[in-house]
Amino acid sequence: LPYHAATPWLVGKPFRCREKPQSSWITRPVYYADFLKVADRQFFNCLTEIRDDAGYEWAPDNDVQATVGRGVRQLKRALYSMALPVLFTHETDYIYRIQPENWRAELQAISEEMRPFHPKFLTLDEACEQVRAVYTSYIASAQLVTKKKLLLQMEGAADVPTTCTIFTENENGIHQHLIPIPVFSDKKRLKIVLPDLTDQ
């Protein structure tokens, strides 16, 4: 179908699987992480576009401060939604017009601003492999065995290592802890030693 506002959005997980597809969606943020069947083939469709901040895309230019601001806002929006953070733009409309020193300064400043999130810099293929592994695996059950030991029953399969997030709370706020999940197939029982959760 043509890619314009009159075409209804694609049905797909995690956020667009229950609502009836609508048109006029081009300026709405989108995140897909789901399998898509086209003819007799199945593809894993992974797409993040934060479309309601400065228009359809990131739109970097020679204004370093504005470009960094948009980039950081869009990456944070994706991370807060637990979506794959991606800065979507076009080489032909934007990147080729940026002076090399400005481009370098923009990427360095965005990387510095995102440092508190402990980002992993991956190719899009590597990132999509991880998103797909999260999709094909799940936590069937979780049991807190002791104050610092968690037993996870994983099911499905993950062909690359992934993580799960544990949220805790104390008087200082809500904290998140990334727990590594190794490659597995079928079922896997994991004993996780939690970080120090005293008074959380």
PDB file of N, CA and C in Angstrom, residues 2 12 30 47 49 52 59 80 91 102 110 113 116 123 131 136 157 165 180 182 194-196 199:
ATOM      1  N   PRO A   2       0.391   2.323  -0.573  1.00  0.00           N
ATOM      2  CA  PRO A   2       1.194   3.558  -0.574  1.00  0.00           C
ATOM      3  C   PRO A   2       1.415   4.069   0.846  1.00  0.00           C
ATOM      4  N   GLY A  12       0.142  -4.516  14.417  1.00  0.00           N
ATOM      5  CA  GLY A  12       1.324  -5.217  14.897  1.00  0.00           C
ATOM      6  C   GLY A  12       1.645  -4.879  16.328  1.00  0.00           C
ATOM      7  N   VAL A  30       5.526   5.706  16.287  1.00  0.00           N
ATOM      8  CA  VAL A  30       5.262   4.306  15.964  1.00  0.00           C
ATOM      9  C   VAL A  30       6.405   3.435  16.459  1.00  0.00           C
ATOM     10  N   LEU A  47      10.608  -1.404  14.002  1.00  0.00           N
ATOM     11  CA  LEU A  47      10.637  -0.028  13.527  1.00  0.00           C
ATOM     12  C   LEU A  47      10.317   0.913  14.674  1.00  0.00           C
ATOM     13  N   GLU A  49       9.918   5.100  15.197  1.00  0.00           N
ATOM     14  CA  GLU A  49       9.952   6.461  14.662  1.00  0.00           C
ATOM     15  C   GLU A  49       9.143   7.357  15.596  1.00  0.00           C
ATOM     16  N   ASP A  52       6.280  12.869  16.341  1.00  0.00           N
ATOM     17  CA  ASP A  52       5.582  14.083  16.770  1.00  0.00           C
ATOM     18  C   ASP A  52       6.506  15.065  17.480  1.00  0.00           C
ATOM     19  N   ALA A  59      15.378  14.818  11.733  1.00  0.00           N
ATOM     20  CA  ALA A  59      15.674  16.021  10.953  1.00  0.00           C
ATOM     21  C   ALA A  59      16.899  16.785  11.456  1.00  0.00           C
ATOM     22  N   TYR A  80      11.931   5.251  27.419  1.00  0.00           N
ATOM     23  CA  TYR A  80      10.879   5.269  28.440  1.00  0.00           C
ATOM     24  C   TYR A  80       9.714   4.356  28.061  1.00  0.00           C
ATOM     25  N   GLU A  91      19.527  10.479   4.643  1.00  0.00           N
ATOM     26  CA  GLU A  91      20.803  10.996   4.133  1.00  0.00           C
ATOM     27  C   GLU A  91      20.566  12.112   3.120  1.00  0.00           C
ATOM     28  N   ASN A 102      30.024  19.802  12.541  1.00  0.00           N
ATOM     29  CA  ASN A 102      28.750  19.880  13.255  1.00  0.00           C
ATOM     30  C   ASN A 102      28.178  18.481  13.505  1.00  0.00           C
ATOM     31  N   ILE A 110      25.049  13.963  21.807  1.00  0.00           N
ATOM     32  CA  ILE A 110      23.939  13.029  22.053  1.00  0.00           C
ATOM     33  C   ILE A 110      24.444  11.827  22.841  1.00  0.00           C
ATOM     34  N   GLU A 113      24.898  12.861  26.437  1.00  0.00           N
ATOM     35  CA  GLU A 113      23.597  13.035  27.120  1.00  0.00           C
ATOM     36  C   GLU A 113      22.951  11.691  27.451  1.00  0.00           C
ATOM     37  N   PRO A 116      23.946   8.335  30.982  1.00  0.00           N
ATOM     38  CA  PRO A 116      23.293   7.781  32.181  1.00  0.00           C
ATOM     39  C   PRO A 116      22.416   6.558  31.908  1.00  0.00           C
ATOM     40  N   THR A 123      24.705  -2.321  15.651  1.00  0.00           N
ATOM     41  CA  THR A 123      24.168  -2.130  14.309  1.00  0.00           C
ATOM     42  C   THR A 123      22.661  -2.389  14.381  1.00  0.00           C
ATOM     43  N   VAL A 131      15.783  -7.567  19.860  1.00  0.00           N
ATOM     44  CA  VAL A 131      14.340  -7.316  19.985  1.00  0.00           C
ATOM     45  C   VAL A 131      13.561  -8.573  19.618  1.00  0.00           C
ATOM     46  N   THR A 136      10.431 -13.634  21.139  1.00  0.00           N
ATOM     47  CA  THR A 136      10.238 -15.087  21.073  1.00  0.00           C
ATOM     48  C   THR A 136      10.464 -15.782  22.421  1.00  0.00           C
ATOM     49  N   ALA A 157      12.233 -19.173  23.282  1.00  0.00           N
ATOM     50  CA  ALA A 157      13.636 -19.318  22.879  1.00  0.00           C
ATOM     51  C   ALA A 157      14.225 -17.941  22.642  1.00  0.00           C
ATOM     52  N   THR A 165      14.143  -6.558  33.065  1.00  0.00           N
ATOM     53  CA  THR A 165      14.272  -5.428  33.971  1.00  0.00           C
ATOM     54  C   THR A 165      13.488  -5.699  35.240  1.00  0.00           C
ATOM     55  N   PRO A 180      20.837  -9.971  33.063  1.00  0.00           N
ATOM     56  CA  PRO A 180      21.146 -10.673  31.808  1.00  0.00           C
ATOM     57  C   PRO A 180      20.434 -12.022  31.706  1.00  0.00           C
ATOM     58  N   PRO A 182      20.707 -15.435  29.373  1.00  0.00           N
ATOM     59  CA  PRO A 182      21.553 -16.073  28.353  1.00  0.00           C
ATOM     60  C   PRO A 182      20.714 -16.673  27.219  1.00  0.00           C
ATOM     61  N   LEU A 194      20.049 -10.937  42.883  1.00  0.00           N
ATOM     62  CA  LEU A 194      19.679  -9.547  42.679  1.00  0.00           C
ATOM     63  C   LEU A 194      20.745  -8.607  43.216  1.00  0.00           C
ATOM     64  N   PRO A 195      20.777  -7.367  42.697  1.00  0.00           N
ATOM     65  CA  PRO A 195      21.644  -6.372  43.306  1.00  0.00           C
ATOM     66  C   PRO A 195      21.159  -6.044  44.715  1.00  0.00           C
ATOM     67  N   ASP A 196      21.898  -5.244  45.441  1.00  0.00           N
ATOM     68  CA  ASP A 196      21.525  -4.918  46.814  1.00  0.00           C
ATOM     69  C   ASP A 196      20.181  -4.194  46.838  1.00  0.00           C
ATOM     70  N   ASP A 199      16.033  -2.310  51.830  1.00  0.00           N
ATOM     71  CA  ASP A 199      15.035  -1.244  52.012  1.00  0.00           C
ATOM     72  C   ASP A 199      14.397  -0.809  50.694  1.00  0.00           C
TER      73      ASP A 199
END
